[in-house]
Amino acid sequence: MLRRNVRLRKEYLYRKNLEGDERQLYEKKRKIREALQEGKPIPTELRNEEAKLRQEIDLEDQNTAVPRSHIDDEYANATENDPKILLTTSRNPSAPLIRFTKELKFVFPNSQRINRGGQVISEIIETARSHDFTDVILVHEHRGVPDGLIISHLPFGPTAYFGLLNVVTRHDIQDKKAIGHMPEQYPHLIFNNFTTQMGKRVGNILKHIFPAPKPDARRIVTFANQSDYISFRNHVYDKGEGGPKSIELKEIGPRFELRLYQVKLGTVEQNEAEIEWVIRPYMNTAKKRQFIGE
Amino acid sequence: MAIVKDSGFEALEKLKSTEPPVFLAPSSKSEEARAASQHLFEKLKPYNPKSPFDELLVDGFDAEQIWQQIDMQSQPLLSSLRQEVNRFAKNPEEIRKLGNLTLKVSQKDDVDEMDMDGSESGDDELEANESEGEEEEDEEDEDEDGDEDEEEKNGDNEGIEDEFFKIKELEEFLEDGEAEEYGIDYKNKKGVAKKKKQNLRDDDDEEDDEEDEDDEFGAFAGGDDEEADKLGKAKYTDFFGGKKKETKVKWKDLSEDEAEFENDQGDVKLSTHEKERVKLQSKIEQMEKANLDPKHWTMQGEITAAKRPKNSALEVDLDFEHNARPAPVITEEVTASLEDLIKSRIIEARFDDVQRAPSMPTKAKREAKEMDESKSKKGLAEVYEDEYVRTANPAFAPTTFSDELKKEASMLFKNLCLKLDALSHFHFTPKPVIEEMSIQTNVPAIAMEEVAPVAVSDATMLAPEEIFSGKGDIKDESELTQEERKRRRAKKKRKFKAESAKEPVKKARDATTGSEGL
């Protein structure tokens, strides 16, 4: 098992390294294809390799035309099986944090919560891998208020670190009857304003925590991005009385704002993993730049 | 008294001769200082009618108390001085009288006067720095008078004059010229010129002023008497000099008022330039002092909390840029907008769900052959028999299931090839004839819904040959001759006999086989 893991990781890294060359090749082929389509002369830098590349273009089919990246590799099997999530907290969690984690268990379908106890992170990840979990989610807190969320995709997948703000848990809302039960249907997902490259990456990470829903599902989970702050909302909808155009939304579940501050190309326990993206708040232009949307 | 006076004077002289730094620390000079101060007090007493003390009480008193006594002296003096000043302001001639007075008195009285002048400016100089004060006062007095003269002449001309150009010299030159032209008395001119020259010298050398002053005042005094005689030969200076005196007085007024509280060496009359300079000086001193002091903590660069006073950061208005965008405040509007977005998405049914990718089959499914589990109908002997027959005599063997399937397959393939050939080849290849056996009934080929009765229709499925295949002449019964009829009847009889002969033979054969089997 250990050796197998090591080998798989090496393969993954190797393919990630090759990606750069493949991408270059893809770009060249794309240029030639465009030039041929528009009837323009082929760019001069590709003159030498043009014949060989043209041959390859002719022989391409659907799968080989698109360059595969390690990101595809990470989520290659995600669409085939439902995700299996392991939820846990930081050490010595307070009661409010445990309550919040229990709420999250209902938010993410097909998830399990375990007590943290005194386990080391690497142990947790190992057991999760061996039990075929696809994701591990850690929740951190500050004096009872949840303030951190770490989503780690398991077979050496990416890890996204979020900060939580403006958290409103179901426990905060005292009126239990108004809230009612939390349905455990597989929800529909809405992602709004995830337009940049980084935004799409984050959207992907968040998307693959959820399984494929049925078309008539009544539950909606929304991730709406506004100036790099992602709002998480959980609703249940019903067709209203006023015809097909009226919808009655009822908010259930916790609501919070997520603020991405790091994406690593490895699991949580791999400290030396490459950092794909990290927030830079003290840069002079930090106010003007938006990394996830618009 | 005289002895005391002398000792006091001696003490003064001694103090004069000591080094100034000695005064800074308490020393043996204190006795001498006390004696000197007593002496001075007595000197001043005649000029101070309202003083509360008859003599300065020195024995057993400390510096503070002696100082207080002297201080108390000066209070009534100030008011009387003010009165004097006002008097002088109104009557400038009285100053000349005063000037005359100064001419007559001895050196000592001069000293007294200077002391008085010193006391005018304040009592700072008397106690510790008497010798210095004396010297200073000498100079100051000279300065004062010199300044008087300066202001007298230079009041209006400060901006234009410098060491090369003097208005006085210009005027002198002009008057010389006029004198030459108009032949005015040289003596008077001389006197005036001399006076002027003396005045000019005053501008440059303030040290020699005393004598010049005296001469000046003498000249003024003299000039007053002669003025009446010289009306016809009046000079510009007579008029304008007077004017300038008035302005001088004005200046004096201003400077007196302003200079009362000035510390500058007891000098009361200051020109505007001097005043500005004084102000600048004080400003400069202030700034220098501020520079030397340690800076305020906000100006010290990086400061930790330990280095600044407690809670001082709360008082200062700290200003720095926050580079991070602040967290969004979730108001009702925000929530409403989010919900609108969600509703619109639901109505459009536009979700960003995870799409299940249809999985491509890695291998073709293995065909599961269904085994027929019923008992085989053929016995084993028959199975062997069939196999033997197939190998020995392939023509007679009954076709197996797979054979039939194969036949079917080959038939289908032939059909297909035929169609493909028809499509692809240029030369026409007709359809091959496949002989099939089927029973055709003589049903009319056309079944029409017709008004005419069915019997009218003649169309049949069978060809005429199939309906009747006959050879030779076919005659109807009515057309037959007698012989023909007989012939037909005989044919019929023969046929019938032949058939009836077979049957019993068959029956007999059957019966015999049955009996043989037994």
PDB file of C-alpha atoms in Angstrom, chain A residues 117-255:
ATOM      1  CA  GLY A 117      -9.338  13.441  19.805  1.00  0.00           C
ATOM      2  CA  GLY A 118      -5.588  13.418  19.750  1.00  0.00           C
ATOM      3  CA  GLN A 119      -5.043  12.266  16.195  1.00  0.00           C
ATOM      4  CA  VAL A 120      -2.336  13.702  14.075  1.00  0.00           C
ATOM      5  CA  ILE A 121      -3.352  15.015  10.698  1.00  0.00           C
ATOM      6  CA  SER A 122      -1.260  12.528   8.786  1.00  0.00           C
ATOM      7  CA  GLU A 123      -2.988   9.672  10.572  1.00  0.00           C
ATOM      8  CA  ILE A 124      -6.374  11.031   9.644  1.00  0.00           C
ATOM      9  CA  ILE A 125      -5.394  11.369   6.015  1.00  0.00           C
ATOM     10  CA  GLU A 126      -3.951   7.880   5.896  1.00  0.00           C
ATOM     11  CA  THR A 127      -7.055   6.287   7.285  1.00  0.00           C
ATOM     12  CA  ALA A 128      -9.215   8.322   4.971  1.00  0.00           C
ATOM     13  CA  ARG A 129      -7.227   7.207   1.965  1.00  0.00           C
ATOM     14  CA  SER A 130      -7.387   3.613   2.924  1.00  0.00           C
ATOM     15  CA  HIS A 131     -11.132   3.818   3.430  1.00  0.00           C
ATOM     16  CA  ASP A 132     -11.611   5.416   0.041  1.00  0.00           C
ATOM     17  CA  PHE A 133     -12.752   8.803   1.149  1.00  0.00           C
ATOM     18  CA  THR A 134     -12.614  11.395  -1.580  1.00  0.00           C
ATOM     19  CA  ASP A 135     -12.451  14.527   0.595  1.00  0.00           C
ATOM     20  CA  VAL A 136     -11.497  15.548   4.110  1.00  0.00           C
ATOM     21  CA  ILE A 137     -12.929  18.741   5.572  1.00  0.00           C
ATOM     22  CA  LEU A 138     -11.449  20.349   8.697  1.00  0.00           C
ATOM     23  CA  VAL A 139     -13.188  23.093  10.621  1.00  0.00           C
ATOM     24  CA  HIS A 140     -11.294  25.530  12.870  1.00  0.00           C
ATOM     25  CA  GLU A 141     -12.603  28.038  15.365  1.00  0.00           C
ATOM     26  CA  HIS A 142     -11.829  31.044  17.518  1.00  0.00           C
ATOM     27  CA  ARG A 143     -13.518  31.041  20.906  1.00  0.00           C
ATOM     28  CA  GLY A 144     -16.576  29.196  19.702  1.00  0.00           C
ATOM     29  CA  VAL A 145     -16.978  31.038  16.420  1.00  0.00           C
ATOM     30  CA  PRO A 146     -15.993  28.916  13.426  1.00  0.00           C
ATOM     31  CA  ASP A 147     -13.333  30.784  11.498  1.00  0.00           C
ATOM     32  CA  GLY A 148     -11.537  28.334   9.226  1.00  0.00           C
ATOM     33  CA  LEU A 149     -12.396  25.643   6.712  1.00  0.00           C
ATOM     34  CA  ILE A 150      -9.898  23.371   4.984  1.00  0.00           C
ATOM     35  CA  ILE A 151     -11.111  21.233   2.093  1.00  0.00           C
ATOM     36  CA  SER A 152      -8.661  18.601   1.006  1.00  0.00           C
ATOM     37  CA  HIS A 153      -9.280  16.309  -1.921  1.00  0.00           C
ATOM     38  CA  LEU A 154      -7.818  12.974  -1.169  1.00  0.00           C
ATOM     39  CA  PRO A 155      -5.881  11.069  -3.649  1.00  0.00           C
ATOM     40  CA  PHE A 156      -3.150  13.769  -3.457  1.00  0.00           C
ATOM     41  CA  GLY A 157      -5.661  16.291  -4.648  1.00  0.00           C
ATOM     42  CA  PRO A 158      -5.638  20.024  -4.052  1.00  0.00           C
ATOM     43  CA  THR A 159      -6.268  21.600  -0.669  1.00  0.00           C
ATOM     44  CA  ALA A 160      -8.197  24.835  -0.372  1.00  0.00           C
ATOM     45  CA  TYR A 161      -7.920  26.924   2.777  1.00  0.00           C
ATOM     46  CA  PHE A 162     -10.814  29.231   3.552  1.00  0.00           C
ATOM     47  CA  GLY A 163     -11.516  31.710   6.297  1.00  0.00           C
ATOM     48  CA  LEU A 164     -15.092  31.863   7.538  1.00  0.00           C
ATOM     49  CA  LEU A 165     -16.814  35.159   8.295  1.00  0.00           C
ATOM     50  CA  ASN A 166     -20.281  36.193   9.378  1.00  0.00           C
ATOM     51  CA  VAL A 167     -21.184  32.673  10.431  1.00  0.00           C
ATOM     52  CA  VAL A 168     -24.807  32.100  11.346  1.00  0.00           C
ATOM     53  CA  THR A 169     -25.487  28.573  12.495  1.00  0.00           C
ATOM     54  CA  ARG A 170     -28.801  26.808  12.763  1.00  0.00           C
ATOM     55  CA  HIS A 171     -28.344  26.691  16.499  1.00  0.00           C
ATOM     56  CA  ASP A 172     -28.236  30.460  16.648  1.00  0.00           C
ATOM     57  CA  ILE A 173     -31.733  30.632  15.313  1.00  0.00           C
ATOM     58  CA  GLN A 174     -33.750  29.827  18.396  1.00  0.00           C
ATOM     59  CA  ASP A 175     -37.039  29.184  16.704  1.00  0.00           C
ATOM     60  CA  LYS A 176     -36.716  25.504  15.920  1.00  0.00           C
ATOM     61  CA  LYS A 177     -40.163  25.204  14.385  1.00  0.00           C
ATOM     62  CA  ALA A 178     -39.493  27.859  11.811  1.00  0.00           C
ATOM     63  CA  ILE A 179     -36.346  26.149  10.629  1.00  0.00           C
ATOM     64  CA  GLY A 180     -37.730  22.670  10.595  1.00  0.00           C
ATOM     65  CA  HIS A 181     -35.824  19.609   9.518  1.00  0.00           C
ATOM     66  CA  MET A 182     -32.914  19.655   7.214  1.00  0.00           C
ATOM     67  CA  PRO A 183     -33.605  17.637   4.100  1.00  0.00           C
ATOM     68  CA  GLU A 184     -30.782  15.386   3.062  1.00  0.00           C
ATOM     69  CA  GLN A 185     -31.463  15.348  -0.642  1.00  0.00           C
ATOM     70  CA  TYR A 186     -28.623  15.730  -3.046  1.00  0.00           C
ATOM     71  CA  PRO A 187     -28.831  19.460  -3.763  1.00  0.00           C
ATOM     72  CA  HIS A 188     -28.652  21.474  -6.934  1.00  0.00           C
ATOM     73  CA  LEU A 189     -25.689  23.827  -7.023  1.00  0.00           C
ATOM     74  CA  ILE A 190     -25.433  27.441  -8.078  1.00  0.00           C
ATOM     75  CA  PHE A 191     -22.079  29.117  -8.638  1.00  0.00           C
ATOM     76  CA  ASN A 192     -22.222  32.792  -9.388  1.00  0.00           C
ATOM     77  CA  ASN A 193     -19.403  35.037 -10.607  1.00  0.00           C
ATOM     78  CA  PHE A 194     -16.560  32.531 -10.715  1.00  0.00           C
ATOM     79  CA  THR A 195     -15.098  33.839 -13.913  1.00  0.00           C
ATOM     80  CA  THR A 196     -11.326  33.925 -13.664  1.00  0.00           C
ATOM     81  CA  GLN A 197      -9.004  30.945 -13.923  1.00  0.00           C
ATOM     82  CA  MET A 198      -8.602  30.858 -10.155  1.00  0.00           C
ATOM     83  CA  GLY A 199     -12.322  31.293  -9.743  1.00  0.00           C
ATOM     84  CA  LYS A 200     -13.014  28.282 -11.913  1.00  0.00           C
ATOM     85  CA  ARG A 201     -10.494  26.247  -9.992  1.00  0.00           C
ATOM     86  CA  VAL A 202     -12.119  27.107  -6.660  1.00  0.00           C
ATOM     87  CA  GLY A 203     -15.538  26.475  -8.119  1.00  0.00           C
ATOM     88  CA  ASN A 204     -14.356  23.073  -9.239  1.00  0.00           C
ATOM     89  CA  ILE A 205     -13.031  22.194  -5.826  1.00  0.00           C
ATOM     90  CA  LEU A 206     -16.294  23.190  -4.173  1.00  0.00           C
ATOM     91  CA  LYS A 207     -18.383  21.506  -6.815  1.00  0.00           C
ATOM     92  CA  HIS A 208     -16.819  18.100  -6.441  1.00  0.00           C
ATOM     93  CA  ILE A 209     -17.723  17.880  -2.792  1.00  0.00           C
ATOM     94  CA  PHE A 210     -21.318  17.357  -3.839  1.00  0.00           C
ATOM     95  CA  PRO A 211     -22.730  14.413  -5.755  1.00  0.00           C
ATOM     96  CA  ALA A 212     -24.791  14.586  -8.897  1.00  0.00           C
ATOM     97  CA  PRO A 213     -28.349  15.444  -7.941  1.00  0.00           C
ATOM     98  CA  LYS A 214     -31.617  14.296  -9.372  1.00  0.00           C
ATOM     99  CA  PRO A 215     -33.225  16.775 -11.714  1.00  0.00           C
ATOM    100  CA  ASP A 216     -36.244  17.291  -9.494  1.00  0.00           C
ATOM    101  CA  ALA A 217     -34.280  17.987  -6.310  1.00  0.00           C
ATOM    102  CA  ARG A 218     -35.758  20.702  -4.108  1.00  0.00           C
ATOM    103  CA  ARG A 219     -32.622  21.683  -2.251  1.00  0.00           C
ATOM    104  CA  ILE A 220     -30.314  24.426  -3.499  1.00  0.00           C
ATOM    105  CA  VAL A 221     -26.822  25.232  -2.306  1.00  0.00           C
ATOM    106  CA  THR A 222     -25.490  28.572  -3.530  1.00  0.00           C
ATOM    107  CA  PHE A 223     -21.931  29.860  -3.710  1.00  0.00           C
ATOM    108  CA  ALA A 224     -22.046  33.507  -4.774  1.00  0.00           C
ATOM    109  CA  ASN A 225     -18.815  35.435  -5.201  1.00  0.00           C
ATOM    110  CA  GLN A 226     -18.637  39.159  -4.549  1.00  0.00           C
ATOM    111  CA  SER A 227     -15.197  40.803  -4.565  1.00  0.00           C
ATOM    112  CA  ASP A 228     -13.412  37.623  -3.468  1.00  0.00           C
ATOM    113  CA  TYR A 229     -15.852  36.852  -0.668  1.00  0.00           C
ATOM    114  CA  ILE A 230     -17.911  33.732  -1.418  1.00  0.00           C
ATOM    115  CA  SER A 231     -21.324  33.614   0.226  1.00  0.00           C
ATOM    116  CA  PHE A 232     -22.643  30.177   1.083  1.00  0.00           C
ATOM    117  CA  ARG A 233     -26.426  29.770   1.287  1.00  0.00           C
ATOM    118  CA  ASN A 234     -28.602  26.728   1.701  1.00  0.00           C
ATOM    119  CA  HIS A 235     -32.238  26.932   0.542  1.00  0.00           C
ATOM    120  CA  VAL A 236     -35.238  24.735  -0.073  1.00  0.00           C
ATOM    121  CA  TYR A 237     -37.646  25.848  -2.740  1.00  0.00           C
ATOM    122  CA  ASP A 238     -41.245  25.209  -3.619  1.00  0.00           C
ATOM    123  CA  LYS A 239     -43.252  26.225  -6.600  1.00  0.00           C
ATOM    124  CA  GLY A 240     -45.449  29.031  -5.451  1.00  0.00           C
ATOM    125  CA  GLU A 241     -49.125  29.548  -6.007  1.00  0.00           C
ATOM    126  CA  GLY A 242     -48.714  32.249  -8.596  1.00  0.00           C
ATOM    127  CA  GLY A 243     -47.867  29.967 -11.444  1.00  0.00           C
ATOM    128  CA  PRO A 244     -44.603  28.503 -12.682  1.00  0.00           C
ATOM    129  CA  LYS A 245     -42.737  31.813 -12.390  1.00  0.00           C
ATOM    130  CA  SER A 246     -43.146  32.222  -8.648  1.00  0.00           C
ATOM    131  CA  ILE A 247     -40.784  30.396  -6.348  1.00  0.00           C
ATOM    132  CA  GLU A 248     -40.868  30.292  -2.608  1.00  0.00           C
ATOM    133  CA  LEU A 249     -37.444  30.086  -1.075  1.00  0.00           C
ATOM    134  CA  LYS A 250     -36.912  28.993   2.458  1.00  0.00           C
ATOM    135  CA  GLU A 251     -33.472  29.319   3.936  1.00  0.00           C
ATOM    136  CA  ILE A 252     -32.225  26.381   5.911  1.00  0.00           C
ATOM    137  CA  GLY A 253     -28.840  25.488   7.122  1.00  0.00           C
ATOM    138  CA  PRO A 254     -25.949  27.637   8.180  1.00  0.00           C
ATOM    139  CA  ARG A 255     -24.810  30.636   6.208  1.00  0.00           C
TER     140      ARG A 255
END
